[in-house]
mmCIF file of C-alpha atoms in Angstrom:
data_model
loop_
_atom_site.group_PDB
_atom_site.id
_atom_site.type_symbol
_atom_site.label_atom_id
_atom_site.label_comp_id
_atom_site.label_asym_id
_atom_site.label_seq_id
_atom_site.Cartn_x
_atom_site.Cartn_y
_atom_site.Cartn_z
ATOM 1 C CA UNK S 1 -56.701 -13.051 -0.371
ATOM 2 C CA UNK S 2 -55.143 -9.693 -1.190
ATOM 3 C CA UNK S 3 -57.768 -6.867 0.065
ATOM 4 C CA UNK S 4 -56.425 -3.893 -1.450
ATOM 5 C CA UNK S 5 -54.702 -4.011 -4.420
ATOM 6 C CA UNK S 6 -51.640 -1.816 -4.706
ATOM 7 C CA UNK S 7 -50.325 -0.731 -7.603
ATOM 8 C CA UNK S 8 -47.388 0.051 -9.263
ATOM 9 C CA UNK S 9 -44.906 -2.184 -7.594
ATOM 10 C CA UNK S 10 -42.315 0.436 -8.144
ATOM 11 C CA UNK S 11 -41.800 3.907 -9.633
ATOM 12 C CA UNK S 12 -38.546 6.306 -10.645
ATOM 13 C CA UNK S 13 -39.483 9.870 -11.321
ATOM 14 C CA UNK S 14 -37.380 12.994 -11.573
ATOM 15 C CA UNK S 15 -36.832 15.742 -8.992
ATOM 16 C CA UNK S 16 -39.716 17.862 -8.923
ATOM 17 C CA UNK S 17 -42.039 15.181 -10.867
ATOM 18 C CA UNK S 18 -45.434 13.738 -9.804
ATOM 19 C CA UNK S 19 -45.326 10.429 -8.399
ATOM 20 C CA UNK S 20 -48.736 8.677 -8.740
ATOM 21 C CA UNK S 21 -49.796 5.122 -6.886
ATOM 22 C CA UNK S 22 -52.837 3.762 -6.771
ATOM 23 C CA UNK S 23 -54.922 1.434 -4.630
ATOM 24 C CA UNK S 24 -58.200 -0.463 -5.100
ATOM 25 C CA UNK S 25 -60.345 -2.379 -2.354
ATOM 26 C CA UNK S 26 -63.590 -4.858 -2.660
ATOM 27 C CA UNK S 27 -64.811 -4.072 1.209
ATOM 28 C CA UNK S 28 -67.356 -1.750 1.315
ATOM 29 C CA UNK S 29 -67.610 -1.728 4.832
ATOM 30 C CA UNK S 30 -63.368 -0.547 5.119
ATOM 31 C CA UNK S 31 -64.009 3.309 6.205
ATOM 32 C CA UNK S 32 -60.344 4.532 6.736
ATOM 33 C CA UNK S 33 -57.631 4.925 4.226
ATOM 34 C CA UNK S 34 -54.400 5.279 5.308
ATOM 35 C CA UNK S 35 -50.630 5.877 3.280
ATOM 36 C CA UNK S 36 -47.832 4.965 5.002
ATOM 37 C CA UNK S 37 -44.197 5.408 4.284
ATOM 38 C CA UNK S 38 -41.446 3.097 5.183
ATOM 39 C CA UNK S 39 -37.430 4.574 5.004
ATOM 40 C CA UNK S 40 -35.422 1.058 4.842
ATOM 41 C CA UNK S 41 -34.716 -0.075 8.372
ATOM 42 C CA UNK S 42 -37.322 1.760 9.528
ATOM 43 C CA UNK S 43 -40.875 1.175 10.533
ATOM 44 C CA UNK S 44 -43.833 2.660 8.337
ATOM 45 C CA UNK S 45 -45.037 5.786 9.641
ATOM 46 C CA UNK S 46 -48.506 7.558 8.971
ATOM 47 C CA UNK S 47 -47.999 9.984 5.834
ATOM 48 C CA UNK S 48 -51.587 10.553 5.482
ATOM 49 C CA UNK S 49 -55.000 9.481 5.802
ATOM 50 C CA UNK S 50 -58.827 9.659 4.575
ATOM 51 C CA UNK S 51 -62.366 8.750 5.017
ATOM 52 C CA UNK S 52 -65.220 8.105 2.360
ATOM 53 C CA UNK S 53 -66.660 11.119 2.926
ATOM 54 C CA UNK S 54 -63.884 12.914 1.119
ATOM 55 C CA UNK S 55 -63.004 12.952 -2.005
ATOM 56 C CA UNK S 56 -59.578 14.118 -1.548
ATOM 57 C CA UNK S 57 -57.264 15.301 1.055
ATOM 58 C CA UNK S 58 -54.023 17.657 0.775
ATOM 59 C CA UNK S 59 -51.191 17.390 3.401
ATOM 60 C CA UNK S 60 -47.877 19.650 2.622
ATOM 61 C CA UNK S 61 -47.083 17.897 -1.020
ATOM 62 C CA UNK S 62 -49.041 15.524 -0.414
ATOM 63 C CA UNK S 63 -52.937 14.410 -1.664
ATOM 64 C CA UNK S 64 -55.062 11.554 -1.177
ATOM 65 C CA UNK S 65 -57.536 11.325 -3.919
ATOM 66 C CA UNK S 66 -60.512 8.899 -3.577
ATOM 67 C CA UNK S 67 -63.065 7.462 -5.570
ATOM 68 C CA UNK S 68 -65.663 5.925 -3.594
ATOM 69 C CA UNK S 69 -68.016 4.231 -6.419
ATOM 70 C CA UNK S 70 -64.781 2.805 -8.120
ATOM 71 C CA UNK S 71 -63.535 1.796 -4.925
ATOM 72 C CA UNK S 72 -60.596 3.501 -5.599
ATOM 73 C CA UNK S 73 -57.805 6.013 -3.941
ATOM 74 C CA UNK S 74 -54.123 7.371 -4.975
ATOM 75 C CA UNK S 75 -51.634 9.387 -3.548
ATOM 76 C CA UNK S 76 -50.356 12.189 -5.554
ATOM 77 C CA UNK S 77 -46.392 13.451 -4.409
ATOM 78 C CA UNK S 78 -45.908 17.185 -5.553
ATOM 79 C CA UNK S 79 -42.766 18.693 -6.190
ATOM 80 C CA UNK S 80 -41.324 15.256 -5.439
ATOM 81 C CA UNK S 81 -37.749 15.159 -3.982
ATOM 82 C CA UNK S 82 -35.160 12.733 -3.604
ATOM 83 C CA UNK S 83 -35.586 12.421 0.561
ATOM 84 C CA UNK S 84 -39.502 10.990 -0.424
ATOM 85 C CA UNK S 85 -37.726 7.535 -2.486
ATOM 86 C CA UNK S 86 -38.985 5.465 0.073
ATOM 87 C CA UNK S 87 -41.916 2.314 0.063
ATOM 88 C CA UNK S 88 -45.349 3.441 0.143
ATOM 89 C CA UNK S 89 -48.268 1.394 1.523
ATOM 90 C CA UNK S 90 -51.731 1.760 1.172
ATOM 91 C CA UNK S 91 -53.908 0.525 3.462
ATOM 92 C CA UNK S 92 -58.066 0.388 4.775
ATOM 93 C CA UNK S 93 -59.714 -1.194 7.317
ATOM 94 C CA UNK S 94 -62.837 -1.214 8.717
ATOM 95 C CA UNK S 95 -62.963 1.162 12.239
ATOM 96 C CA UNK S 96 -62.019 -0.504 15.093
ATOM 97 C CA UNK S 97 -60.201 -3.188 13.359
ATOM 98 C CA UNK S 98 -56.899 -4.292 11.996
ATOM 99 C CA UNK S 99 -54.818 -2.756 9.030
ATOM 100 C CA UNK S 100 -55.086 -4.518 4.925
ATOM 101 C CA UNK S 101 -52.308 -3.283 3.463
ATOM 102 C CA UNK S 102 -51.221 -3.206 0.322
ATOM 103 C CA UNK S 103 -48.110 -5.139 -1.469
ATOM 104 C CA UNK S 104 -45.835 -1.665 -1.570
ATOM 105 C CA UNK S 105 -44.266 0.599 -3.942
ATOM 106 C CA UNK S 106 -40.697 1.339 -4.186
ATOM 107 C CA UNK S 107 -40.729 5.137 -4.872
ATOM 108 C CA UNK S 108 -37.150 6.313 -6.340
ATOM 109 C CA UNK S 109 -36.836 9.680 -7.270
ATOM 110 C CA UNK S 110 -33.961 11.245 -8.694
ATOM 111 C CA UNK S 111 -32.139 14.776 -8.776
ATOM 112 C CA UNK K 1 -41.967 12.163 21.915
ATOM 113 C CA UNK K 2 -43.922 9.258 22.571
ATOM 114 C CA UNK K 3 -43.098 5.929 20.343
ATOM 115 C CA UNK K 4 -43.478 1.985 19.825
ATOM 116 C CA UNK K 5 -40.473 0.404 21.031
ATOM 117 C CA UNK K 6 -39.282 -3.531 20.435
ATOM 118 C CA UNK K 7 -36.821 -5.630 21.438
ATOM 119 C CA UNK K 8 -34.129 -6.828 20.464
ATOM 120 C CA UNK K 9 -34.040 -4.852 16.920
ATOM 121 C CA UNK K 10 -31.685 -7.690 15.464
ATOM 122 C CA UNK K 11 -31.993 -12.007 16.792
ATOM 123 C CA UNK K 12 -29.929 -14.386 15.010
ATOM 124 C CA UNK K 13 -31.105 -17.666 16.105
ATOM 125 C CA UNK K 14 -30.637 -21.437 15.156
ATOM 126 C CA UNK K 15 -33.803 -23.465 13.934
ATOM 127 C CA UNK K 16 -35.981 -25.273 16.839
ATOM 128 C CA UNK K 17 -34.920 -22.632 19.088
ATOM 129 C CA UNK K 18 -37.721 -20.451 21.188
ATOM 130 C CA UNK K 19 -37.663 -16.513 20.055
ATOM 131 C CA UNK K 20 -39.356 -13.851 22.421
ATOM 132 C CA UNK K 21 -39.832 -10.448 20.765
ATOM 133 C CA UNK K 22 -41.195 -8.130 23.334
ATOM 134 C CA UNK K 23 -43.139 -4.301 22.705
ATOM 135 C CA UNK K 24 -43.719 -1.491 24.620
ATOM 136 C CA UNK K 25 -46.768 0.348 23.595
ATOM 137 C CA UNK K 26 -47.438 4.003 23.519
ATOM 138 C CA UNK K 27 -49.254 5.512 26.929
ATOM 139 C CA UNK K 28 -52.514 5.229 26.636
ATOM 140 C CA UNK K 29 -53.207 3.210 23.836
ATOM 141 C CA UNK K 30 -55.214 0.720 23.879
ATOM 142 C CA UNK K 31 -54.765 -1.623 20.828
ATOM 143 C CA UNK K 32 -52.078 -3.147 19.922
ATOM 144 C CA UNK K 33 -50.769 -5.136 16.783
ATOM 145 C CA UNK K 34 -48.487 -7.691 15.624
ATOM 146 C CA UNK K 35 -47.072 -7.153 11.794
ATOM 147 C CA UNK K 36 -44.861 -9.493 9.678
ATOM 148 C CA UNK K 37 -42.855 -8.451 6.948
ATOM 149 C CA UNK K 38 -41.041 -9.756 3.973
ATOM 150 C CA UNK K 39 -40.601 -9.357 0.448
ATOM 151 C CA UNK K 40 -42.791 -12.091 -0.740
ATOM 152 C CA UNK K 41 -46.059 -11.226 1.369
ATOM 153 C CA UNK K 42 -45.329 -7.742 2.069
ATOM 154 C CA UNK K 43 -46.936 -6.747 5.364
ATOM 155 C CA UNK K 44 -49.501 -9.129 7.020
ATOM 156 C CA UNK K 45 -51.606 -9.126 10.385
ATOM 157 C CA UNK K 46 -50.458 -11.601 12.859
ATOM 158 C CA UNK K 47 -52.570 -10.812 15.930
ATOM 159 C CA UNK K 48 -53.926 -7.974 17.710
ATOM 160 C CA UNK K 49 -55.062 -6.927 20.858
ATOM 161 C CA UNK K 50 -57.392 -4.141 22.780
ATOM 162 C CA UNK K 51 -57.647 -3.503 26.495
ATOM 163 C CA UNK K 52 -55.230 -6.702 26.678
ATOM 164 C CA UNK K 53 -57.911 -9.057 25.793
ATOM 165 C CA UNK K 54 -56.571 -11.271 22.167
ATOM 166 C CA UNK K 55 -59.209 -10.314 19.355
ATOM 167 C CA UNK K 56 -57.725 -11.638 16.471
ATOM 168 C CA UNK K 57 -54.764 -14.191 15.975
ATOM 169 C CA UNK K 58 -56.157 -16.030 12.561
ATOM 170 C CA UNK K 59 -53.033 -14.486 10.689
ATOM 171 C CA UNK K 60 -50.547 -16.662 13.398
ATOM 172 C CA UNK K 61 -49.706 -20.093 12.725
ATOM 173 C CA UNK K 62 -51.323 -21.298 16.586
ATOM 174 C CA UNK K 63 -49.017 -24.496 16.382
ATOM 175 C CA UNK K 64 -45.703 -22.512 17.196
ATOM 176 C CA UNK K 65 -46.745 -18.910 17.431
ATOM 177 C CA UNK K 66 -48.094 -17.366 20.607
ATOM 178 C CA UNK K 67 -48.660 -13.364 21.394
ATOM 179 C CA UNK K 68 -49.747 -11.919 24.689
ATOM 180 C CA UNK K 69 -49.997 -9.288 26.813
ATOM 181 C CA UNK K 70 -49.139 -9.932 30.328
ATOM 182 C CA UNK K 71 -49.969 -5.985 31.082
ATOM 183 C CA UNK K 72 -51.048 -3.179 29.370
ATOM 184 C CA UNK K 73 -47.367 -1.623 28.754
ATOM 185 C CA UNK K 74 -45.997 -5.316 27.178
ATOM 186 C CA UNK K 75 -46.995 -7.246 24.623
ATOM 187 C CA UNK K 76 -44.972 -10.525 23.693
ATOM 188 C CA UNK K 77 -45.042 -12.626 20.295
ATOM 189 C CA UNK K 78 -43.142 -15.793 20.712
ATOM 190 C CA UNK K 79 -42.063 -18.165 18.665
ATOM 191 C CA UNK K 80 -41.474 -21.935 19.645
ATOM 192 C CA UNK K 81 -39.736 -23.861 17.739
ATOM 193 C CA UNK K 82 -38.262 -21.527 15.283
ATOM 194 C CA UNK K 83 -38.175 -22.535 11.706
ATOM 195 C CA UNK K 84 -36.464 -20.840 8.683
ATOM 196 C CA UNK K 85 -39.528 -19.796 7.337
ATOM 197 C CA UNK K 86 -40.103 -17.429 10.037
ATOM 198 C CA UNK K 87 -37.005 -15.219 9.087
ATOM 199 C CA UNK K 88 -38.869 -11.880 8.648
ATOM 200 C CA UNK K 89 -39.077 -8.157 10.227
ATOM 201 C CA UNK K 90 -41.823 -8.235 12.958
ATOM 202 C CA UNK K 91 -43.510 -4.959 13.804
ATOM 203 C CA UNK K 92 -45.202 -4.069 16.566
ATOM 204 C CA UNK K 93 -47.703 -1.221 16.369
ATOM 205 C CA UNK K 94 -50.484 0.408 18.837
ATOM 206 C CA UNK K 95 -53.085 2.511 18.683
ATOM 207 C CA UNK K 96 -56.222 4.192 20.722
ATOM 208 C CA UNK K 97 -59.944 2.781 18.778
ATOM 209 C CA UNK K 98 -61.566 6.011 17.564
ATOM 210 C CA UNK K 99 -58.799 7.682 15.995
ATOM 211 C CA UNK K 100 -58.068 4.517 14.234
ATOM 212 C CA UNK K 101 -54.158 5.763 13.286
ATOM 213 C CA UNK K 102 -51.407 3.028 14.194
ATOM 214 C CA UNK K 103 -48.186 3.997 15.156
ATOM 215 C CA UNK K 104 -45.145 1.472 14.172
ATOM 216 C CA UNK K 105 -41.970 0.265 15.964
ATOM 217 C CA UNK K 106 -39.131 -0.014 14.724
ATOM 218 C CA UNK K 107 -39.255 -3.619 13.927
ATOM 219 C CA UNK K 108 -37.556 -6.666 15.157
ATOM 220 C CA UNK K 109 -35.641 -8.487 12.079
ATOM 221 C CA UNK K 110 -35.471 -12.038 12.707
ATOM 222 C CA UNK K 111 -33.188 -14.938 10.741
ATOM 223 C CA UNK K 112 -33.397 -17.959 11.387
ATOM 224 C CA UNK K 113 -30.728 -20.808 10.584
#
């Protein structure tokens, strides 16, 4: 059973455009929200991250936005370049436990 | 610049044969995971670990899949027999419980023939 629900599957935007993916989750008790970013051949590395006592979260170009009654959150890119296409997983868990992450989105974006 | 490491980053192996994938936490941390990869099922928990002690292996098929961690700077995931199914990128990750963040390794992609 999927726990977070990741969506689109993939995404091409322009140089400079706003790529948008969204997650949704059922657990109430998951109480960390992490985005990770995966180059190919690589392993996924921490872009960003929030907690439900947020509602949204700004790192460089980057913003978590989350919607805790909906049991929702997205990542906005700003500015978006073409060193960000990459695969971007959403994930929560529960503190002190393991990772649910999402299915992935193939981010391309294009000069 | 302190990292995850695995090896071997590439194994080639022949079905019915043992694999051994090895993983060198970060100092310090104290958790430890086991990640599978592929296209179909994206990325899913195999097993994970804190202070060395196993907490979770349901995502592991127990009949040929067995992790440890023999100290606190290895953790092992092997594989025995190998069957094509298994053909997938492994990832090893660790973290310290509090902070909650997990850091990945590179990966270990496996095929099996």
């Amino acid at each position: 059973q999927q726990q977070v629900k990741q969506s689109p599957q993939s995404l091409i935007v322009q140089k400079g455009g706003i790529p948008i993916i969204n997650c949704a989750y059922e657990n109430t008790a998951f109480d960390y929200f992490p985005w990770y970013q995966q180059f190919p051949g690589k392993g996924p590395a921490l872009l960003i991250a929030i907690r439900p006592d947020v509602s949204e979260k700004k790192e460089g170009r980057f913003t978590i936005s989350f919607n805790k009654s909906a049991k929702q959150f997205s990542l906005h890119i700003m500015d978006s370049q073409p060193g960000d296409s990459a695969t971007y997983f959403c994930a929560a868990m529960s503190s002190g436990y393991a990772l649910n992450f999402g299915k992935g989105t193939s981010l391309l974006v294009t000069p | 610049d302190a990292r995850v490491t695995q090896t071997p980053r590439h194994k080639v192996t022949e079905m019915g044969q043992e694999v051994t994938m090895r993983c060198q936490p970060i100092l310090g941390h104290n958790t430890v995971f086991w990640y599978r990869q592929t296209m179909m099922q994206g990325l899913e928990l195999l097993a994970y670990f804190r202070n060395r002690a196993p907490l979770d292996d349901s995502g592991m098929p127990k009949d040929r899949f067995s992790a440890e961690m023999p100290d606190a700077t290895l953790a092992t995931l092997k594989i025995q027999p190998s069957e094509p199914r298994d053909s997938a990128v492994y990832f090893c990750a660790s973290g310290s419980w509090g902070p909650d963040t997990q850091y990945f390794g590179p990966g270990t992609r496996l095929t099996v023939l």
